[in-house]
PDB file of C-alpha atoms in Angstrom:
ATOM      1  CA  UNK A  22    -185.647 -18.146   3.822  1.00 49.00           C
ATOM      2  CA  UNK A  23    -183.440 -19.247   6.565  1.00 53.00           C
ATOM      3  CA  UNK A  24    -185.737 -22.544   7.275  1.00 53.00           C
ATOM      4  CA  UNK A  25    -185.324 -23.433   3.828  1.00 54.00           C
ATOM      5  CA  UNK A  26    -181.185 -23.311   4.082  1.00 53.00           C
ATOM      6  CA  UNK A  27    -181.402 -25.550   7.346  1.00 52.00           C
ATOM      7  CA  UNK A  28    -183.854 -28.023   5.200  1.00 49.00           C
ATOM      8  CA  UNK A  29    -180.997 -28.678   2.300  1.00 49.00           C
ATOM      9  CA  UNK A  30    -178.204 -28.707   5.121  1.00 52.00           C
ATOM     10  CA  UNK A  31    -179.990 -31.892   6.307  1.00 53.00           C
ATOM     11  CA  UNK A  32    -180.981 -33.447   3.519  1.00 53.00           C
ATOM     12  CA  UNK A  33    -177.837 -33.733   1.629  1.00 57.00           C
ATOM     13  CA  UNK A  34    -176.920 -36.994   0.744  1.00 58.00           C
ATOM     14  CA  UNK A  35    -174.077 -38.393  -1.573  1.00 58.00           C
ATOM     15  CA  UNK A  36    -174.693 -38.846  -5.348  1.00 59.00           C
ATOM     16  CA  UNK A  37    -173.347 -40.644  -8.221  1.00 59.00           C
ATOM     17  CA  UNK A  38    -171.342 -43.863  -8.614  1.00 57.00           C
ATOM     18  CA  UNK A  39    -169.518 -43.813  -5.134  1.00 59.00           C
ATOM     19  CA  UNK A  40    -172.265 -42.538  -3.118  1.00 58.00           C
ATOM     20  CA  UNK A  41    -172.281 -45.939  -0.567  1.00 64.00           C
ATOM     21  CA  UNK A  42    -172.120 -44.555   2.894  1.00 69.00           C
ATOM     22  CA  UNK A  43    -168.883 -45.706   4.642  1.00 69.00           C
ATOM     23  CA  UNK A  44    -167.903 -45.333   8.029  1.00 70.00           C
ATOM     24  CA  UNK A  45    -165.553 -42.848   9.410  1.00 76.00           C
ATOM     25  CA  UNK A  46    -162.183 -43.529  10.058  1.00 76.00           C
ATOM     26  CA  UNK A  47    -159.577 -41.706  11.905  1.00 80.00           C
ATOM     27  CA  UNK A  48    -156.357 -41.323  10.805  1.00 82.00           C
ATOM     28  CA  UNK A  49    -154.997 -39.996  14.264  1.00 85.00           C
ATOM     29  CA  UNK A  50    -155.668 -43.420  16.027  1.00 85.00           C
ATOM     30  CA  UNK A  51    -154.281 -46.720  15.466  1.00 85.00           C
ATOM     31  CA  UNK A  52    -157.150 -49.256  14.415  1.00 84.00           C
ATOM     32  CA  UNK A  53    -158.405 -52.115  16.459  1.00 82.00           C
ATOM     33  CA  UNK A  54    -157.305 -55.318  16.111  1.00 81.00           C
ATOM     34  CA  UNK A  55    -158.697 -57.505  14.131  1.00 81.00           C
ATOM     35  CA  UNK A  56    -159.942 -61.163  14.932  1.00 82.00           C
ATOM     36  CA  UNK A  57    -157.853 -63.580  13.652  1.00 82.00           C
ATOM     37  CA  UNK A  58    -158.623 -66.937  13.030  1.00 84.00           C
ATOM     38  CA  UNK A  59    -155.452 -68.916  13.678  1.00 83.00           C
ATOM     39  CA  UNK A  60    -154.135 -68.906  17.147  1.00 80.00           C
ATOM     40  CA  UNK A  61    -151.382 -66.283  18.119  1.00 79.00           C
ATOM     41  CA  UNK A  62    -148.275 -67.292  20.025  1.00 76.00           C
ATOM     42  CA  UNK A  63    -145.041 -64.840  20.960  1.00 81.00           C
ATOM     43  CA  UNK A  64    -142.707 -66.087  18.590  1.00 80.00           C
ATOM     44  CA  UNK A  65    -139.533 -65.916  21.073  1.00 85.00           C
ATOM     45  CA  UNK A  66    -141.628 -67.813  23.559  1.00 86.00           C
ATOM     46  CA  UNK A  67    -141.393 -70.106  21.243  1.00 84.00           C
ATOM     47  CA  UNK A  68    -137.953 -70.237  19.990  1.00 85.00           C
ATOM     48  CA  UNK A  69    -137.084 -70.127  23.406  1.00 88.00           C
ATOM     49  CA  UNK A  70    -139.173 -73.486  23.900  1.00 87.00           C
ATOM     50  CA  UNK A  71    -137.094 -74.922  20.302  1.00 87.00           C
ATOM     51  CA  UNK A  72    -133.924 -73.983  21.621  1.00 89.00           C
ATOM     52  CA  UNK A  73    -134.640 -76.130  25.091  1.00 91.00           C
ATOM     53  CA  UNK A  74    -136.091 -79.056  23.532  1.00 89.00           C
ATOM     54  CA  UNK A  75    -133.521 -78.938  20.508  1.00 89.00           C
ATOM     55  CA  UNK A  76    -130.830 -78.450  23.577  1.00 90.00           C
ATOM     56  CA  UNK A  77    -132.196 -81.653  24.994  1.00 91.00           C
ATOM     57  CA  UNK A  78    -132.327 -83.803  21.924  1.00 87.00           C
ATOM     58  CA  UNK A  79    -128.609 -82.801  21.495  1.00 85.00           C
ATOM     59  CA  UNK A  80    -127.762 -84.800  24.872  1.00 89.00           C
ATOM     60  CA  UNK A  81    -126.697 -87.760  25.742  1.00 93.00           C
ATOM     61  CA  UNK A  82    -129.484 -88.313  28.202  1.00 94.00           C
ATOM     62  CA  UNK A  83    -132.329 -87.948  25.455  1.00 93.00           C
ATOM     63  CA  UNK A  84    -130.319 -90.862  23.646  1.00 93.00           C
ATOM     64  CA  UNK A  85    -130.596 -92.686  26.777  1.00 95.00           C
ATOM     65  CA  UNK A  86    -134.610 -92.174  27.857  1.00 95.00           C
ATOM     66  CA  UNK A  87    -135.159 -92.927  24.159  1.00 94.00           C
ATOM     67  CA  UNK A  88    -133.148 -96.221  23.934  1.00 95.00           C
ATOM     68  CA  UNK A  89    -134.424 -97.533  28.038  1.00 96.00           C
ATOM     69  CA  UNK A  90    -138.388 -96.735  26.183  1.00 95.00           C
ATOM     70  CA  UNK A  91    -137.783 -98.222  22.751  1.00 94.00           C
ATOM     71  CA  UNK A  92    -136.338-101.309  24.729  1.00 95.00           C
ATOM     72  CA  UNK A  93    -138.761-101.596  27.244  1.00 95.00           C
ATOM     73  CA  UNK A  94    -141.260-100.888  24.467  1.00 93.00           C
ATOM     74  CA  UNK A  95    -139.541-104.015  22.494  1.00 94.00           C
ATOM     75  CA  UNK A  96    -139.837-106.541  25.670  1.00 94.00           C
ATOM     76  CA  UNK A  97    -143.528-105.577  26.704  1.00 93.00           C
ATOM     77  CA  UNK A  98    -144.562-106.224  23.027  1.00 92.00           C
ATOM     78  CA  UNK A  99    -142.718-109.463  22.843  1.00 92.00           C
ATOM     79  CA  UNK A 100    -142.775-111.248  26.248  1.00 92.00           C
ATOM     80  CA  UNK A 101    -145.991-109.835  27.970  1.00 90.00           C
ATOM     81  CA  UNK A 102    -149.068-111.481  27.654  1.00 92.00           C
ATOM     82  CA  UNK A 103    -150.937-111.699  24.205  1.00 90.00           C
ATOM     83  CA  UNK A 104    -153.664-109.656  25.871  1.00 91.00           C
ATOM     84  CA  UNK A 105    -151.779-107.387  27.388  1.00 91.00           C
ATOM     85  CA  UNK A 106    -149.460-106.191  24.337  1.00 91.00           C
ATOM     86  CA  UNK A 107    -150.510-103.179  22.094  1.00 91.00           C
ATOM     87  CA  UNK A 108    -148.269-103.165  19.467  1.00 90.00           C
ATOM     88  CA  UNK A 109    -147.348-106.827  17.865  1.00 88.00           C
ATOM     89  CA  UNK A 110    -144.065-107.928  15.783  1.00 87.00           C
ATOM     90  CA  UNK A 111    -143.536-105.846  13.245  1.00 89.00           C
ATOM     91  CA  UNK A 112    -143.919-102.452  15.762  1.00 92.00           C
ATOM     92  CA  UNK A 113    -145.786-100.693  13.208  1.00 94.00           C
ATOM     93  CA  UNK A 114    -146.988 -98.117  16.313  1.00 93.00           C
ATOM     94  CA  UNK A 115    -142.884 -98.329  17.368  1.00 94.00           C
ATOM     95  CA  UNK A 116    -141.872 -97.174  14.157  1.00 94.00           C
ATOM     96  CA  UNK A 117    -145.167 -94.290  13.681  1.00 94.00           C
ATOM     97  CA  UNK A 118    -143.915 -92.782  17.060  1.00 94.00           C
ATOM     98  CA  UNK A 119    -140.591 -92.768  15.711  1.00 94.00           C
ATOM     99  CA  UNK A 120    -141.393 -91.045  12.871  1.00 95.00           C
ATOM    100  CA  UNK A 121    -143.540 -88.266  14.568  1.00 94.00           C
ATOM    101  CA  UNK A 122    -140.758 -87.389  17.033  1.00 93.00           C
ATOM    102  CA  UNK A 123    -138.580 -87.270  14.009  1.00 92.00           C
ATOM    103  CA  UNK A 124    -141.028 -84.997  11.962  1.00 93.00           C
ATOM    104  CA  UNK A 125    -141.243 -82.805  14.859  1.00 90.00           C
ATOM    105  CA  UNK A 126    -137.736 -82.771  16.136  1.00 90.00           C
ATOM    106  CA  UNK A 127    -136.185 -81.594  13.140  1.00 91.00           C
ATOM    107  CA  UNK A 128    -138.363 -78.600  12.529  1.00 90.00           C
ATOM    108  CA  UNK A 129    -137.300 -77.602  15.770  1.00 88.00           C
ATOM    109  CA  UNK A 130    -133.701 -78.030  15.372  1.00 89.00           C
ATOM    110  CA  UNK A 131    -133.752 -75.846  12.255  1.00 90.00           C
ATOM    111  CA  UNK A 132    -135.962 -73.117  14.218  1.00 89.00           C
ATOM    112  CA  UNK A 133    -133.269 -73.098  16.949  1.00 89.00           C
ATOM    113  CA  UNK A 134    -130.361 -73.226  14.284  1.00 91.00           C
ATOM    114  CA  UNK A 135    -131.999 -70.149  12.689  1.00 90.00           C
ATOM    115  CA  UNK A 136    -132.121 -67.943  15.820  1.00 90.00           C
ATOM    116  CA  UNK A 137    -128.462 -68.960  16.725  1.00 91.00           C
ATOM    117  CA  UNK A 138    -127.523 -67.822  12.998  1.00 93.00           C
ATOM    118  CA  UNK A 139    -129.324 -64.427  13.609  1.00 92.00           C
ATOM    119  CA  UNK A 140    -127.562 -64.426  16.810  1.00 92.00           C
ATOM    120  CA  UNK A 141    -124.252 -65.210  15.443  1.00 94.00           C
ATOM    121  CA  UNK A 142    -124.994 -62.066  12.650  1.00 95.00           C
ATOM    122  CA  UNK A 143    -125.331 -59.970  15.208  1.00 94.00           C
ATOM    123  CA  UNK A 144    -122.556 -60.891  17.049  1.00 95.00           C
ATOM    124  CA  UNK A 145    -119.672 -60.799  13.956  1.00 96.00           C
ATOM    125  CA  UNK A 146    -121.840 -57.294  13.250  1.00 96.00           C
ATOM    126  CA  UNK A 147    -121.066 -55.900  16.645  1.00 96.00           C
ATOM    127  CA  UNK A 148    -117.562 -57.632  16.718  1.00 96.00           C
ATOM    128  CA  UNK A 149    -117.481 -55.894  13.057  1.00 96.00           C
ATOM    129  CA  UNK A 150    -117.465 -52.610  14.146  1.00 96.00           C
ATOM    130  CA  UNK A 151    -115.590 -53.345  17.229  1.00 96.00           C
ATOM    131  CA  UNK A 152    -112.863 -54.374  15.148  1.00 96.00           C
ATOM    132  CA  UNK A 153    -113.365 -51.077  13.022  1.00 96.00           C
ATOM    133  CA  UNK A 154    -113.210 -48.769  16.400  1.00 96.00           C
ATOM    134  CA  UNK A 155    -109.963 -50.289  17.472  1.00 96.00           C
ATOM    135  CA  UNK A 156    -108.818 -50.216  14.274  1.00 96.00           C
ATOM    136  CA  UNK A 157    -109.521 -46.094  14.167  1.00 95.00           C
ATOM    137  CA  UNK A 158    -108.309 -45.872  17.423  1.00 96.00           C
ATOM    138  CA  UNK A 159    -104.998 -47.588  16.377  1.00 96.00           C
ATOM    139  CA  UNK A 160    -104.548 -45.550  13.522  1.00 96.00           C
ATOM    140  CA  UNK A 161    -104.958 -42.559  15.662  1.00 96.00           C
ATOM    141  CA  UNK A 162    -102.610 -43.064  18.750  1.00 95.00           C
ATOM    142  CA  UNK A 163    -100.094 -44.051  15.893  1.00 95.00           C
ATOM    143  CA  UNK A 164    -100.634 -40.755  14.127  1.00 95.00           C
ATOM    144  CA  UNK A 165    -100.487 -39.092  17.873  1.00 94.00           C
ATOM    145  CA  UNK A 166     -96.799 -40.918  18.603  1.00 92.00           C
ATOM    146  CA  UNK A 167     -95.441 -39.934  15.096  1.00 91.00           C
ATOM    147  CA  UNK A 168     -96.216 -36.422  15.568  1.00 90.00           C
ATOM    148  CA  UNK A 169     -94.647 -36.516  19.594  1.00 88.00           C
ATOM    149  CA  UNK A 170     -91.478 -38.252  17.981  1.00 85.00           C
ATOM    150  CA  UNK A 171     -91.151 -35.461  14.894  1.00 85.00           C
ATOM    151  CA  UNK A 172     -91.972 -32.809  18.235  1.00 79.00           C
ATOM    152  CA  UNK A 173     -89.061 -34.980  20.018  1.00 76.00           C
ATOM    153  CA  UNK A 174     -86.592 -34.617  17.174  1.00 73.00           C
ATOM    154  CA  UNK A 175     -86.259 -30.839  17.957  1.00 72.00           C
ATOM    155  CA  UNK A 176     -86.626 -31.091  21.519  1.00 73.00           C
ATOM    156  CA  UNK A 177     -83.217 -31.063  23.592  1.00 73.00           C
ATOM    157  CA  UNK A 178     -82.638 -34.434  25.160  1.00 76.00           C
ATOM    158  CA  UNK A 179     -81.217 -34.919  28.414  1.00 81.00           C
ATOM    159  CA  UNK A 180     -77.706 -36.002  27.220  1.00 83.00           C
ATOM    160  CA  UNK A 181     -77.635 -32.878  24.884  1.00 82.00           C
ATOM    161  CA  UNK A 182     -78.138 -30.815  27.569  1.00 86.00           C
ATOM    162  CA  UNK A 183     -75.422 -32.509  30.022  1.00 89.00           C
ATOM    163  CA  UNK A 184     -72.970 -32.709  27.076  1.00 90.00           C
ATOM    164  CA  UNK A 185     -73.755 -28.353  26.586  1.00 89.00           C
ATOM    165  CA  UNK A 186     -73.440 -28.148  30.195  1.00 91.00           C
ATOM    166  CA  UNK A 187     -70.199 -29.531  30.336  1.00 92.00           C
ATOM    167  CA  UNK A 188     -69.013 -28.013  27.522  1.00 92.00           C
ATOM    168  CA  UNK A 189     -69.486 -24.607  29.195  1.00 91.00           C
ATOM    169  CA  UNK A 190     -68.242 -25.901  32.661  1.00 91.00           C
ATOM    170  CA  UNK A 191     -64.988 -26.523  30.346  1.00 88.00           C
ATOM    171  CA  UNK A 192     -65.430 -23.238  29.253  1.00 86.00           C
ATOM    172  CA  UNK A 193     -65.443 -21.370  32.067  1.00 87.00           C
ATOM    173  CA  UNK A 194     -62.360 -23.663  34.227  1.00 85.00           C
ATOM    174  CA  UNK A 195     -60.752 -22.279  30.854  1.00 81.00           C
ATOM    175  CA  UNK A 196     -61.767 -18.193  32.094  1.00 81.00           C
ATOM    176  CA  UNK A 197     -61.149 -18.769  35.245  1.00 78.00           C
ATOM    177  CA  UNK A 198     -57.306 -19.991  34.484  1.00 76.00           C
ATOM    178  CA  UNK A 199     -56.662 -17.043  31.997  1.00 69.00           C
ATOM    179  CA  UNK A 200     -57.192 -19.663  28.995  1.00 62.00           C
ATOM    180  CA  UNK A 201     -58.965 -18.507  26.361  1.00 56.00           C
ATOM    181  CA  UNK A 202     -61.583 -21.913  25.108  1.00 50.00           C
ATOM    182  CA  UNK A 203     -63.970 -19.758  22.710  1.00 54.00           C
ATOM    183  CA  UNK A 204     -63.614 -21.975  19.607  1.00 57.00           C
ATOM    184  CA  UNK A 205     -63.792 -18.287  18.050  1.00 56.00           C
ATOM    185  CA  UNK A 206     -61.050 -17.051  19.693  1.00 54.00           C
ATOM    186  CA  UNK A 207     -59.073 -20.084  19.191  1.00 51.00           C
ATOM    187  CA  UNK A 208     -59.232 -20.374  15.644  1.00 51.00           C
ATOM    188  CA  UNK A 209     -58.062 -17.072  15.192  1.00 51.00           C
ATOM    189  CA  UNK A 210     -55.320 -17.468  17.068  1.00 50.00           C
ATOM    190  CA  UNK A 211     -54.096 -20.143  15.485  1.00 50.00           C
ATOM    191  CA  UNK A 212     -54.345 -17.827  12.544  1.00 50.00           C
ATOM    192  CA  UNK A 213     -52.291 -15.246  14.419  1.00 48.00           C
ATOM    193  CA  UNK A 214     -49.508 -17.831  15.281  1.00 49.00           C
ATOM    194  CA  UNK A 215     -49.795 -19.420  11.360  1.00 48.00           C
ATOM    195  CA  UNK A 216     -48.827 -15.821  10.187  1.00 45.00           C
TER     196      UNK A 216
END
């Protein structure tokens, strides 16, 4: 009996409909990579490279280099010899170069205008809630100085104090002369001497 169990162990095989045999997969690790047919590049390589040559173009030494070659380019064509020239009158290859450092240099520009403009947005973000901080902060040292001036208000100040002080000083020259000064006593006898 037990050879028979091991038999249909072994022989099972998937049924029906969706019975095509797939390959494992495991869920615990990542996958390989796959093959890709375009090239791959590291995109802030690249923006970096945008930003330089887009930094460049901005100069006044590009418009320099570029106006020296498109002269000299102008005087070899015209006044070298007829064998010697490679691009005649109408500088059809002139105006083709031109254009293809045109076509390329204003992708580039916009590539290095886009990662200043994410750079920017992270910059007014950060300045954002910079701004918010200080603002809490503000709010909180003013609450803080409110509540030491209410505290202040019923705190004895220094000139309270030396105006009590030499109240009592008063008060006890007064003792010390046989005068009575006790605004108590005094009152009443003024009301003794009224009678």
């Amino acid at each position: 009996m037990a050879p028979e169990r091991d038999l249909a162990r072994t022989e099972r095989t998937p049924a029906g409909a969706t019975a095509t045999t797939r390959p494992r997969v495991r869920l615990d690790q990542p996958r390989p990579p796959r093959r890709r047919i375009l090239p791959e590049w590291d995109p802030e390589a690249f923006g970096r490279l945008s930003e330089r040559i887009a930094r460049f173009l901005g100069t006044g030494r590009f418009i320099v280099w570029m106006t020296i070659v498109i002269i000299v380019w102008v005087l070899w064509n015209s006044f070298a010899p007829h064998d010697l020239r490679f691009d005649n009158y109408p500088f059809i290859f002139l105006t083709f170069m031109l254009s293809l450092q045109a076509s390329y240099a204003a992708p580039l520009i916009l590539l290095a205008q886009n990662r200043q403009d994410d750079r920017d947005r992270v910059n007014l973000e950060q300045d954002r809630k910079q701004k918010e901080r200080s603002i809490a902060d503000t709010e909180y040292l003013t609450r803080e100085i409110a509540a030491l001036r209410i505290g202040l208000g019923e705190v004895a100040t220094r000139d309270w104090i030396r105006s009590e002080l030499q109240d009592m000083v008063k008060e006890l020259e007064g003792l010390r002369d046989g005068h009575v000064v006790f605004p108590a006593e005094r009152s009443r006898g003024r009301d003794v001497d009224d009678r």
